PDB file of C-alpha atoms in Angstrom:
ATOM      1  CA  UNK M   1      44.702 -75.228-140.707  1.00 45.00           C
ATOM      2  CA  UNK M   2      41.233 -76.660-140.177  1.00 51.00           C
ATOM      3  CA  UNK M   3      40.010 -78.886-137.428  1.00 42.00           C
ATOM      4  CA  UNK M   4      37.113 -81.304-137.615  1.00 46.00           C
ATOM      5  CA  UNK M   5      34.786 -81.593-134.695  1.00 50.00           C
ATOM      6  CA  UNK M   6      33.588 -85.120-134.037  1.00 54.00           C
ATOM      7  CA  UNK M   7      29.853 -85.544-133.887  1.00 58.00           C
ATOM      8  CA  UNK M   8      28.604 -86.360-130.378  1.00 66.00           C
ATOM      9  CA  UNK M   9      27.964 -90.057-129.947  1.00 75.00           C
ATOM     10  CA  UNK M  10      24.498 -90.903-128.647  1.00 81.00           C
ATOM     11  CA  UNK M  11      24.519 -92.689-125.301  1.00 89.00           C
ATOM     12  CA  UNK M  12      23.813 -96.374-124.898  1.00 92.00           C
ATOM     13  CA  UNK M  13      20.190 -96.672-123.899  1.00 95.00           C
ATOM     14  CA  UNK M  14      17.702 -99.050-122.289  1.00 96.00           C
ATOM     15  CA  UNK M  15      14.022 -98.468-123.061  1.00 97.00           C
ATOM     16  CA  UNK M  16      11.351-100.017-120.830  1.00 97.00           C
ATOM     17  CA  UNK M  17       7.675-100.541-121.589  1.00 98.00           C
ATOM     18  CA  UNK M  18       4.596-102.047-119.962  1.00 98.00           C
ATOM     19  CA  UNK M  19       2.189-103.576-122.479  1.00 97.00           C
ATOM     20  CA  UNK M  20      -1.575-104.191-122.281  1.00 97.00           C
ATOM     21  CA  UNK M  21      -2.280-101.338-119.872  1.00 98.00           C
ATOM     22  CA  UNK M  22      -6.003-101.590-119.186  1.00 98.00           C
ATOM     23  CA  UNK M  23      -8.481-101.472-116.295  1.00 98.00           C
ATOM     24  CA  UNK M  24      -8.565-105.267-116.599  1.00 96.00           C
ATOM     25  CA  UNK M  25      -4.889-105.442-115.617  1.00 97.00           C
ATOM     26  CA  UNK M  26      -4.652-102.506-113.217  1.00 97.00           C
ATOM     27  CA  UNK M  27      -3.208-104.492-110.309  1.00 97.00           C
ATOM     28  CA  UNK M  28      -0.620-106.200-112.508  1.00 97.00           C
ATOM     29  CA  UNK M  29       0.347-102.879-114.098  1.00 98.00           C
ATOM     30  CA  UNK M  30       0.960-101.442-110.630  1.00 97.00           C
ATOM     31  CA  UNK M  31       3.215-104.372-109.764  1.00 97.00           C
ATOM     32  CA  UNK M  32       5.146-104.069-113.023  1.00 97.00           C
ATOM     33  CA  UNK M  33       5.561-100.329-112.612  1.00 96.00           C
ATOM     34  CA  UNK M  34       6.846-100.768-109.047  1.00 96.00           C
ATOM     35  CA  UNK M  35       9.266-103.461-110.255  1.00 94.00           C
ATOM     36  CA  UNK M  36      10.698-101.260-113.005  1.00 95.00           C
ATOM     37  CA  UNK M  37      10.989 -98.204-110.773  1.00 94.00           C
ATOM     38  CA  UNK M  38      12.724-100.245-108.060  1.00 91.00           C
ATOM     39  CA  UNK M  39      15.356-101.262-110.605  1.00 84.00           C
ATOM     40  CA  UNK M  40      16.113 -97.807-111.948  1.00 76.00           C
ATOM     41  CA  UNK M  41      13.331 -97.574-114.511  1.00 73.00           C
ATOM     42  CA  UNK M  42      11.646 -94.326-113.554  1.00 79.00           C
ATOM     43  CA  UNK M  43      11.403 -93.552-117.283  1.00 91.00           C
ATOM     44  CA  UNK M  44       9.084 -95.935-119.066  1.00 96.00           C
ATOM     45  CA  UNK M  45       6.358 -96.242-121.659  1.00 97.00           C
ATOM     46  CA  UNK M  46       2.872 -97.633-121.195  1.00 98.00           C
ATOM     47  CA  UNK M  47       1.071 -99.255-124.127  1.00 98.00           C
ATOM     48  CA  UNK M  48      -2.617 -98.629-123.526  1.00 98.00           C
ATOM     49  CA  UNK M  49      -5.510-100.739-124.870  1.00 98.00           C
ATOM     50  CA  UNK M  50      -8.771 -98.738-125.089  1.00 98.00           C
ATOM     51  CA  UNK M  51     -11.051-101.759-124.520  1.00 97.00           C
ATOM     52  CA  UNK M  52      -9.152-104.972-123.815  1.00 95.00           C
ATOM     53  CA  UNK M  53     -10.950-107.886-125.557  1.00 92.00           C
ATOM     54  CA  UNK M  54     -14.097-105.758-125.572  1.00 93.00           C
ATOM     55  CA  UNK M  55     -14.489-106.365-121.835  1.00 94.00           C
ATOM     56  CA  UNK M  56     -12.557-103.532-120.137  1.00 96.00           C
ATOM     57  CA  UNK M  57     -13.289-100.123-121.670  1.00 97.00           C
ATOM     58  CA  UNK M  58     -11.388 -97.070-120.512  1.00 98.00           C
ATOM     59  CA  UNK M  59     -14.132 -94.576-119.711  1.00 97.00           C
ATOM     60  CA  UNK M  60     -13.594 -90.834-119.763  1.00 96.00           C
ATOM     61  CA  UNK M  61     -13.853 -89.524-116.201  1.00 96.00           C
ATOM     62  CA  UNK M  62     -13.232 -92.932-114.610  1.00 98.00           C
ATOM     63  CA  UNK M  63     -10.663 -93.537-111.850  1.00 97.00           C
ATOM     64  CA  UNK M  64      -8.476 -95.474-114.311  1.00 98.00           C
ATOM     65  CA  UNK M  65      -8.607 -92.592-116.785  1.00 98.00           C
ATOM     66  CA  UNK M  66      -7.475 -90.272-113.992  1.00 98.00           C
ATOM     67  CA  UNK M  67      -4.543 -92.590-113.290  1.00 98.00           C
ATOM     68  CA  UNK M  68      -3.521 -92.538-116.945  1.00 98.00           C
ATOM     69  CA  UNK M  69      -3.477 -88.738-116.858  1.00 98.00           C
ATOM     70  CA  UNK M  70      -1.366 -88.773-113.696  1.00 97.00           C
ATOM     71  CA  UNK M  71       1.123 -91.190-115.237  1.00 97.00           C
ATOM     72  CA  UNK M  72       1.360 -89.073-118.381  1.00 97.00           C
ATOM     73  CA  UNK M  73       1.870 -85.913-116.326  1.00 96.00           C
ATOM     74  CA  UNK M  74       4.644 -87.695-114.402  1.00 94.00           C
ATOM     75  CA  UNK M  75       6.512 -88.337-117.655  1.00 94.00           C
ATOM     76  CA  UNK M  76       5.333 -91.791-118.703  1.00 96.00           C
ATOM     77  CA  UNK M  77       5.132 -92.054-122.491  1.00 97.00           C
ATOM     78  CA  UNK M  78       1.660 -93.216-123.490  1.00 98.00           C
ATOM     79  CA  UNK M  79       1.303 -95.278-126.674  1.00 98.00           C
ATOM     80  CA  UNK M  80      -1.910 -96.461-128.259  1.00 98.00           C
ATOM     81  CA  UNK M  81      -1.777-100.274-128.300  1.00 97.00           C
ATOM     82  CA  UNK M  82      -4.494-101.459-130.622  1.00 96.00           C
ATOM     83  CA  UNK M  83      -8.178-101.124-129.870  1.00 95.00           C
ATOM     84  CA  UNK M  84      -9.399-104.463-128.528  1.00 93.00           C
ATOM     85  CA  UNK M  85      -6.125-106.443-128.585  1.00 87.00           C
ATOM     86  CA  UNK M  86      -8.165-109.285-130.090  1.00 64.00           C
ATOM     87  CA  UNK M  87      -7.816-110.671-133.594  1.00 59.00           C
ATOM     88  CA  UNK M  88     -11.203-111.113-135.269  1.00 69.00           C
ATOM     89  CA  UNK M  89      -9.869-111.228-138.849  1.00 48.00           C
ATOM     90  CA  UNK M  90      -9.950-114.090-141.310  1.00 50.00           C
ATOM     91  CA  UNK M  91      -6.432-114.411-142.697  1.00 47.00           C
ATOM     92  CA  UNK M  92      -6.066-115.271-146.359  1.00 54.00           C
ATOM     93  CA  UNK M  93      -2.376-116.106-146.590  1.00 54.00           C
ATOM     94  CA  UNK M  94      -0.617-119.057-145.003  1.00 49.00           C
ATOM     95  CA  UNK M  95       2.041-116.717-143.627  1.00 44.00           C
ATOM     96  CA  UNK M  96      -0.523-114.553-141.838  1.00 45.00           C
ATOM     97  CA  UNK M  97      -2.356-117.607-140.527  1.00 40.00           C
ATOM     98  CA  UNK M  98       0.945-118.865-139.123  1.00 39.00           C
ATOM     99  CA  UNK M  99       1.667-115.506-137.477  1.00 42.00           C
ATOM    100  CA  UNK M 100      -1.828-115.264-136.023  1.00 42.00           C
ATOM    101  CA  UNK M 101      -1.717-118.797-134.626  1.00 50.00           C
ATOM    102  CA  UNK M 102       1.901-119.265-133.562  1.00 48.00           C
ATOM    103  CA  UNK M 103       3.196-115.786-132.698  1.00 47.00           C
ATOM    104  CA  UNK M 104       0.298-114.813-130.455  1.00 51.00           C
ATOM    105  CA  UNK M 105      -2.790-116.284-128.793  1.00 58.00           C
ATOM    106  CA  UNK M 106      -5.436-114.684-131.006  1.00 58.00           C
ATOM    107  CA  UNK M 107      -4.272-111.163-130.222  1.00 67.00           C
ATOM    108  CA  UNK M 108      -2.742-109.921-133.495  1.00 73.00           C
ATOM    109  CA  UNK M 109      -5.581-107.450-133.936  1.00 91.00           C
ATOM    110  CA  UNK M 110      -4.028-105.299-136.677  1.00 90.00           C
ATOM    111  CA  UNK M 111      -2.526-108.080-138.774  1.00 91.00           C
ATOM    112  CA  UNK M 112      -5.592-108.661-140.959  1.00 85.00           C
ATOM    113  CA  UNK M 113      -7.424-105.319-140.915  1.00 95.00           C
ATOM    114  CA  UNK M 114      -7.877-103.328-144.116  1.00 94.00           C
ATOM    115  CA  UNK M 115      -6.773 -99.696-144.233  1.00 96.00           C
ATOM    116  CA  UNK M 116     -10.221 -98.240-143.542  1.00 97.00           C
ATOM    117  CA  UNK M 117     -10.931-100.368-140.470  1.00 96.00           C
ATOM    118  CA  UNK M 118      -7.416 -99.920-139.126  1.00 96.00           C
ATOM    119  CA  UNK M 119      -7.756 -96.148-139.569  1.00 98.00           C
ATOM    120  CA  UNK M 120     -11.111 -96.143-137.780  1.00 97.00           C
ATOM    121  CA  UNK M 121      -9.775 -98.014-134.777  1.00 97.00           C
ATOM    122  CA  UNK M 122      -6.617 -95.899-134.590  1.00 98.00           C
ATOM    123  CA  UNK M 123      -8.603 -92.651-134.763  1.00 98.00           C
ATOM    124  CA  UNK M 124     -11.074 -93.720-132.075  1.00 98.00           C
ATOM    125  CA  UNK M 125      -8.365 -94.978-129.730  1.00 98.00           C
ATOM    126  CA  UNK M 126      -6.212 -91.944-130.257  1.00 98.00           C
ATOM    127  CA  UNK M 127      -9.106 -89.596-129.524  1.00 98.00           C
ATOM    128  CA  UNK M 128      -9.888 -91.426-126.285  1.00 98.00           C
ATOM    129  CA  UNK M 129      -6.321 -91.590-125.004  1.00 98.00           C
ATOM    130  CA  UNK M 130      -5.521 -87.982-125.901  1.00 98.00           C
ATOM    131  CA  UNK M 131      -8.732 -86.769-124.243  1.00 98.00           C
ATOM    132  CA  UNK M 132      -7.898 -88.745-121.118  1.00 97.00           C
ATOM    133  CA  UNK M 133      -4.245 -87.716-120.823  1.00 98.00           C
ATOM    134  CA  UNK M 134      -4.506 -84.200-122.219  1.00 97.00           C
ATOM    135  CA  UNK M 135      -1.533 -84.699-124.542  1.00 96.00           C
ATOM    136  CA  UNK M 136      -0.664 -86.402-127.841  1.00 97.00           C
ATOM    137  CA  UNK M 137       0.029 -90.113-127.846  1.00 98.00           C
ATOM    138  CA  UNK M 138       3.698 -90.990-128.280  1.00 98.00           C
ATOM    139  CA  UNK M 139       2.843 -93.417-131.068  1.00 98.00           C
ATOM    140  CA  UNK M 140       1.083 -96.638-131.995  1.00 98.00           C
ATOM    141  CA  UNK M 141       2.202-100.223-131.373  1.00 97.00           C
ATOM    142  CA  UNK M 142       0.118-103.040-132.795  1.00 96.00           C
ATOM    143  CA  UNK M 143      -0.749-105.899-130.426  1.00 94.00           C
ATOM    144  CA  UNK M 144       1.836-108.697-130.619  1.00 91.00           C
ATOM    145  CA  UNK M 145       3.929-106.346-132.814  1.00 94.00           C
ATOM    146  CA  UNK M 146       2.007-107.671-135.848  1.00 93.00           C
ATOM    147  CA  UNK M 147       1.166-105.196-138.637  1.00 95.00           C
ATOM    148  CA  UNK M 148      -0.640-105.906-141.872  1.00 93.00           C
ATOM    149  CA  UNK M 149      -0.472-103.662-144.963  1.00 95.00           C
ATOM    150  CA  UNK M 150      -3.740-101.978-143.978  1.00 96.00           C
ATOM    151  CA  UNK M 151      -2.408-101.083-140.550  1.00 96.00           C
ATOM    152  CA  UNK M 152       0.837 -99.679-141.944  1.00 96.00           C
ATOM    153  CA  UNK M 153      -1.037 -97.540-144.483  1.00 97.00           C
ATOM    154  CA  UNK M 154      -3.413 -96.229-141.820  1.00 97.00           C
ATOM    155  CA  UNK M 155      -0.543 -95.359-139.488  1.00 97.00           C
ATOM    156  CA  UNK M 156       1.240 -93.427-142.227  1.00 96.00           C
ATOM    157  CA  UNK M 157      -1.881 -91.413-142.977  1.00 97.00           C
ATOM    158  CA  UNK M 158      -2.584 -90.778-139.298  1.00 97.00           C
ATOM    159  CA  UNK M 159       0.950 -89.464-138.657  1.00 95.00           C
ATOM    160  CA  UNK M 160       0.642 -90.975-135.224  1.00 96.00           C
ATOM    161  CA  UNK M 161       4.255 -90.790-134.040  1.00 97.00           C
ATOM    162  CA  UNK M 162       6.525 -93.726-133.318  1.00 98.00           C
ATOM    163  CA  UNK M 163       5.933 -97.419-133.950  1.00 98.00           C
ATOM    164  CA  UNK M 164       7.946-100.548-133.217  1.00 97.00           C
ATOM    165  CA  UNK M 165       8.190-104.244-133.941  1.00 95.00           C
ATOM    166  CA  UNK M 166      10.492-106.938-132.548  1.00 93.00           C
ATOM    167  CA  UNK M 167      13.612-105.462-134.185  1.00 94.00           C
ATOM    168  CA  UNK M 168      13.242-101.744-134.838  1.00 96.00           C
ATOM    169  CA  UNK M 169      11.571 -98.446-133.980  1.00 97.00           C
ATOM    170  CA  UNK M 170      10.411 -96.133-136.747  1.00 97.00           C
ATOM    171  CA  UNK M 171       8.501 -92.960-137.483  1.00 97.00           C
ATOM    172  CA  UNK M 172       5.030 -94.064-138.576  1.00 95.00           C
ATOM    173  CA  UNK M 173       4.522 -91.118-140.932  1.00 94.00           C
ATOM    174  CA  UNK M 174       7.796 -91.215-142.863  1.00 94.00           C
ATOM    175  CA  UNK M 175       8.898 -94.788-142.322  1.00 94.00           C
ATOM    176  CA  UNK M 176      12.324 -93.535-141.204  1.00 95.00           C
ATOM    177  CA  UNK M 177      13.998 -95.953-138.802  1.00 96.00           C
ATOM    178  CA  UNK M 178      14.821 -94.308-135.499  1.00 95.00           C
ATOM    179  CA  UNK M 179      16.702 -97.239-133.968  1.00 94.00           C
ATOM    180  CA  UNK M 180      17.432-100.864-134.705  1.00 93.00           C
ATOM    181  CA  UNK M 181      16.901-102.523-131.387  1.00 90.00           C
ATOM    182  CA  UNK M 182      16.021-106.039-130.259  1.00 89.00           C
ATOM    183  CA  UNK M 183      13.315-106.384-127.619  1.00 95.00           C
ATOM    184  CA  UNK M 184      13.540-108.739-124.659  1.00 96.00           C
ATOM    185  CA  UNK M 185      10.189-109.966-123.463  1.00 96.00           C
ATOM    186  CA  UNK M 186       8.744-112.876-121.506  1.00 96.00           C
ATOM    187  CA  UNK M 187       5.966-115.394-122.126  1.00 90.00           C
ATOM    188  CA  UNK M 188       3.729-117.033-119.545  1.00 84.00           C
ATOM    189  CA  UNK M 189       1.242-118.776-121.863  1.00 78.00           C
ATOM    190  CA  UNK M 190       2.806-122.268-121.761  1.00 84.00           C
ATOM    191  CA  UNK M 191       5.660-123.896-119.814  1.00 90.00           C
ATOM    192  CA  UNK M 192       7.684-124.227-123.027  1.00 90.00           C
ATOM    193  CA  UNK M 193       7.298-120.572-123.942  1.00 89.00           C
ATOM    194  CA  UNK M 194       8.123-119.540-120.393  1.00 93.00           C
ATOM    195  CA  UNK M 195      11.287-121.643-120.397  1.00 95.00           C
ATOM    196  CA  UNK M 196      12.329-120.205-123.763  1.00 94.00           C
ATOM    197  CA  UNK M 197      11.834-116.603-122.649  1.00 95.00           C
ATOM    198  CA  UNK M 198      13.764-117.218-119.435  1.00 97.00           C
ATOM    199  CA  UNK M 199      16.641-118.652-121.469  1.00 96.00           C
ATOM    200  CA  UNK M 200      16.690-115.687-123.857  1.00 95.00           C
ATOM    201  CA  UNK M 201      16.723-113.211-120.964  1.00 96.00           C
ATOM    202  CA  UNK M 202      19.550-115.117-119.263  1.00 96.00           C
ATOM    203  CA  UNK M 203      21.553-115.082-122.485  1.00 94.00           C
ATOM    204  CA  UNK M 204      20.994-111.330-122.816  1.00 93.00           C
ATOM    205  CA  UNK M 205      22.277-110.790-119.285  1.00 93.00           C
ATOM    206  CA  UNK M 206      25.335-112.934-119.937  1.00 92.00           C
ATOM    207  CA  UNK M 207      26.067-111.135-123.207  1.00 90.00           C
ATOM    208  CA  UNK M 208      25.767-107.754-121.501  1.00 86.00           C
ATOM    209  CA  UNK M 209      28.628-108.711-119.180  1.00 82.00           C
ATOM    210  CA  UNK M 210      30.906-109.747-122.049  1.00 78.00           C
ATOM    211  CA  UNK M 211      30.282-107.476-125.033  1.00 73.00           C
ATOM    212  CA  UNK M 212      28.919-103.957-125.533  1.00 76.00           C
ATOM    213  CA  UNK M 213      25.956-105.171-127.597  1.00 80.00           C
ATOM    214  CA  UNK M 214      23.480-102.973-129.486  1.00 88.00           C
ATOM    215  CA  UNK M 215      23.415 -99.296-128.629  1.00 91.00           C
ATOM    216  CA  UNK M 216      19.708 -99.517-127.788  1.00 94.00           C
ATOM    217  CA  UNK M 217      18.017-102.385-125.985  1.00 95.00           C
ATOM    218  CA  UNK M 218      14.356-102.679-125.136  1.00 96.00           C
ATOM    219  CA  UNK M 219      12.614-104.574-122.350  1.00 97.00           C
ATOM    220  CA  UNK M 220       8.859-105.146-122.638  1.00 97.00           C
ATOM    221  CA  UNK M 221       6.782-106.612-119.818  1.00 97.00           C
ATOM    222  CA  UNK M 222       3.177-107.829-119.787  1.00 96.00           C
ATOM    223  CA  UNK M 223       0.570-108.261-117.022  1.00 96.00           C
ATOM    224  CA  UNK M 224       0.791-112.052-117.244  1.00 95.00           C
ATOM    225  CA  UNK M 225       4.449-111.867-116.213  1.00 96.00           C
ATOM    226  CA  UNK M 226       3.555-111.156-112.586  1.00 96.00           C
ATOM    227  CA  UNK M 227       1.688-114.469-112.299  1.00 93.00           C
ATOM    228  CA  UNK M 228       4.930-116.471-112.366  1.00 94.00           C
ATOM    229  CA  UNK M 229       7.650-115.835-109.735  1.00 96.00           C
ATOM    230  CA  UNK M 230      10.443-117.086-112.063  1.00 96.00           C
ATOM    231  CA  UNK M 231       9.456-114.425-114.597  1.00 96.00           C
ATOM    232  CA  UNK M 232       9.404-111.709-111.948  1.00 97.00           C
ATOM    233  CA  UNK M 233      12.875-112.718-110.806  1.00 97.00           C
ATOM    234  CA  UNK M 234      14.122-112.801-114.388  1.00 97.00           C
ATOM    235  CA  UNK M 235      12.682-109.360-115.196  1.00 97.00           C
ATOM    236  CA  UNK M 236      14.268-107.906-112.055  1.00 96.00           C
ATOM    237  CA  UNK M 237      17.670-109.377-112.867  1.00 96.00           C
ATOM    238  CA  UNK M 238      17.492-108.442-116.538  1.00 96.00           C
ATOM    239  CA  UNK M 239      16.543-104.799-116.021  1.00 95.00           C
ATOM    240  CA  UNK M 240      19.290-104.433-113.423  1.00 93.00           C
ATOM    241  CA  UNK M 241      21.917-106.125-115.618  1.00 93.00           C
ATOM    242  CA  UNK M 242      21.077-104.337-118.853  1.00 93.00           C
ATOM    243  CA  UNK M 243      20.849-101.012-117.060  1.00 91.00           C
ATOM    244  CA  UNK M 244      24.510-101.113-116.082  1.00 89.00           C
ATOM    245  CA  UNK M 245      26.363 -98.848-118.458  1.00 87.00           C
ATOM    246  CA  UNK M 246      23.145 -97.700-120.128  1.00 92.00           C
ATOM    247  CA  UNK M 247      20.826 -94.759-119.621  1.00 93.00           C
ATOM    248  CA  UNK M 248      17.216 -95.730-118.972  1.00 95.00           C
ATOM    249  CA  UNK M 249      15.502 -93.591-121.590  1.00 95.00           C
ATOM    250  CA  UNK M 250      12.305 -92.580-123.313  1.00 95.00           C
ATOM    251  CA  UNK M 251      11.415 -93.444-126.884  1.00 96.00           C
ATOM    252  CA  UNK M 252      11.507 -89.708-127.556  1.00 95.00           C
ATOM    253  CA  UNK M 253      15.221 -89.704-126.668  1.00 95.00           C
ATOM    254  CA  UNK M 254      15.880 -92.058-129.583  1.00 95.00           C
ATOM    255  CA  UNK M 255      14.457 -89.508-132.002  1.00 93.00           C
ATOM    256  CA  UNK M 256      16.974 -86.969-130.734  1.00 85.00           C
ATOM    257  CA  UNK M 257      19.785 -89.507-131.123  1.00 86.00           C
ATOM    258  CA  UNK M 258      18.783 -90.174-134.715  1.00 73.00           C
ATOM    259  CA  UNK M 259      18.841 -86.444-135.419  1.00 66.00           C
ATOM    260  CA  UNK M 260      22.285 -86.213-133.837  1.00 49.00           C
ATOM    261  CA  UNK M 261      23.655 -88.638-136.435  1.00 45.00           C
ATOM    262  CA  UNK M 262      22.250 -86.825-139.479  1.00 35.00           C
TER     263      UNK M 262
END
């Protein structure tokens, strides 16, 4: 007689990230980090911009660089998040022009870059962040989650670790999907966008009480979120609600889960 052993089921996870980490936003990053930690989010990722809009460079040996190293040593996953976070490209297709104009406020930096320029910016940013933290970056996430063909090709060649967009997380080198996971985020740019993001977050909280939902959920917060008390309250409530019955996890944990299923 033979017995089959069921494969272990990966846990339900919540992954938290702070975007646009930069000296320009240091105070807001501190507030966001405190908010996440206070609601059970000791594990988190930080998406670091080497020189936000060309106005806030991270300098080797600076106090902010020392803070990045301390965060990395404490277990924060550090992702490279573009180079300037500013879109200077001229977009040829109507689809890309729509994305650049409607999906972000001029910040889709890697949407229109060719492979060579994308590779140059990735290599320079990676070198800086790895020198500062003393360890490999966890991956690369394009600003506004917008990737053009040049960016995707450069990421594959760089073998830079994990990447993500609004709906999934994948291995940048192989293209293998690590997890299909929606991301909940907030917008402070206009009253309409703020109202929409608050409604989406409220719906996610309501759904979490009624149905199991996706195995992996992501919450992404931005420095502008702390400027609006309704957003701060929504983030607090959402992280607390989605964390019930889920393990607050690292992106690296998702790689192990994917291996568990193979």
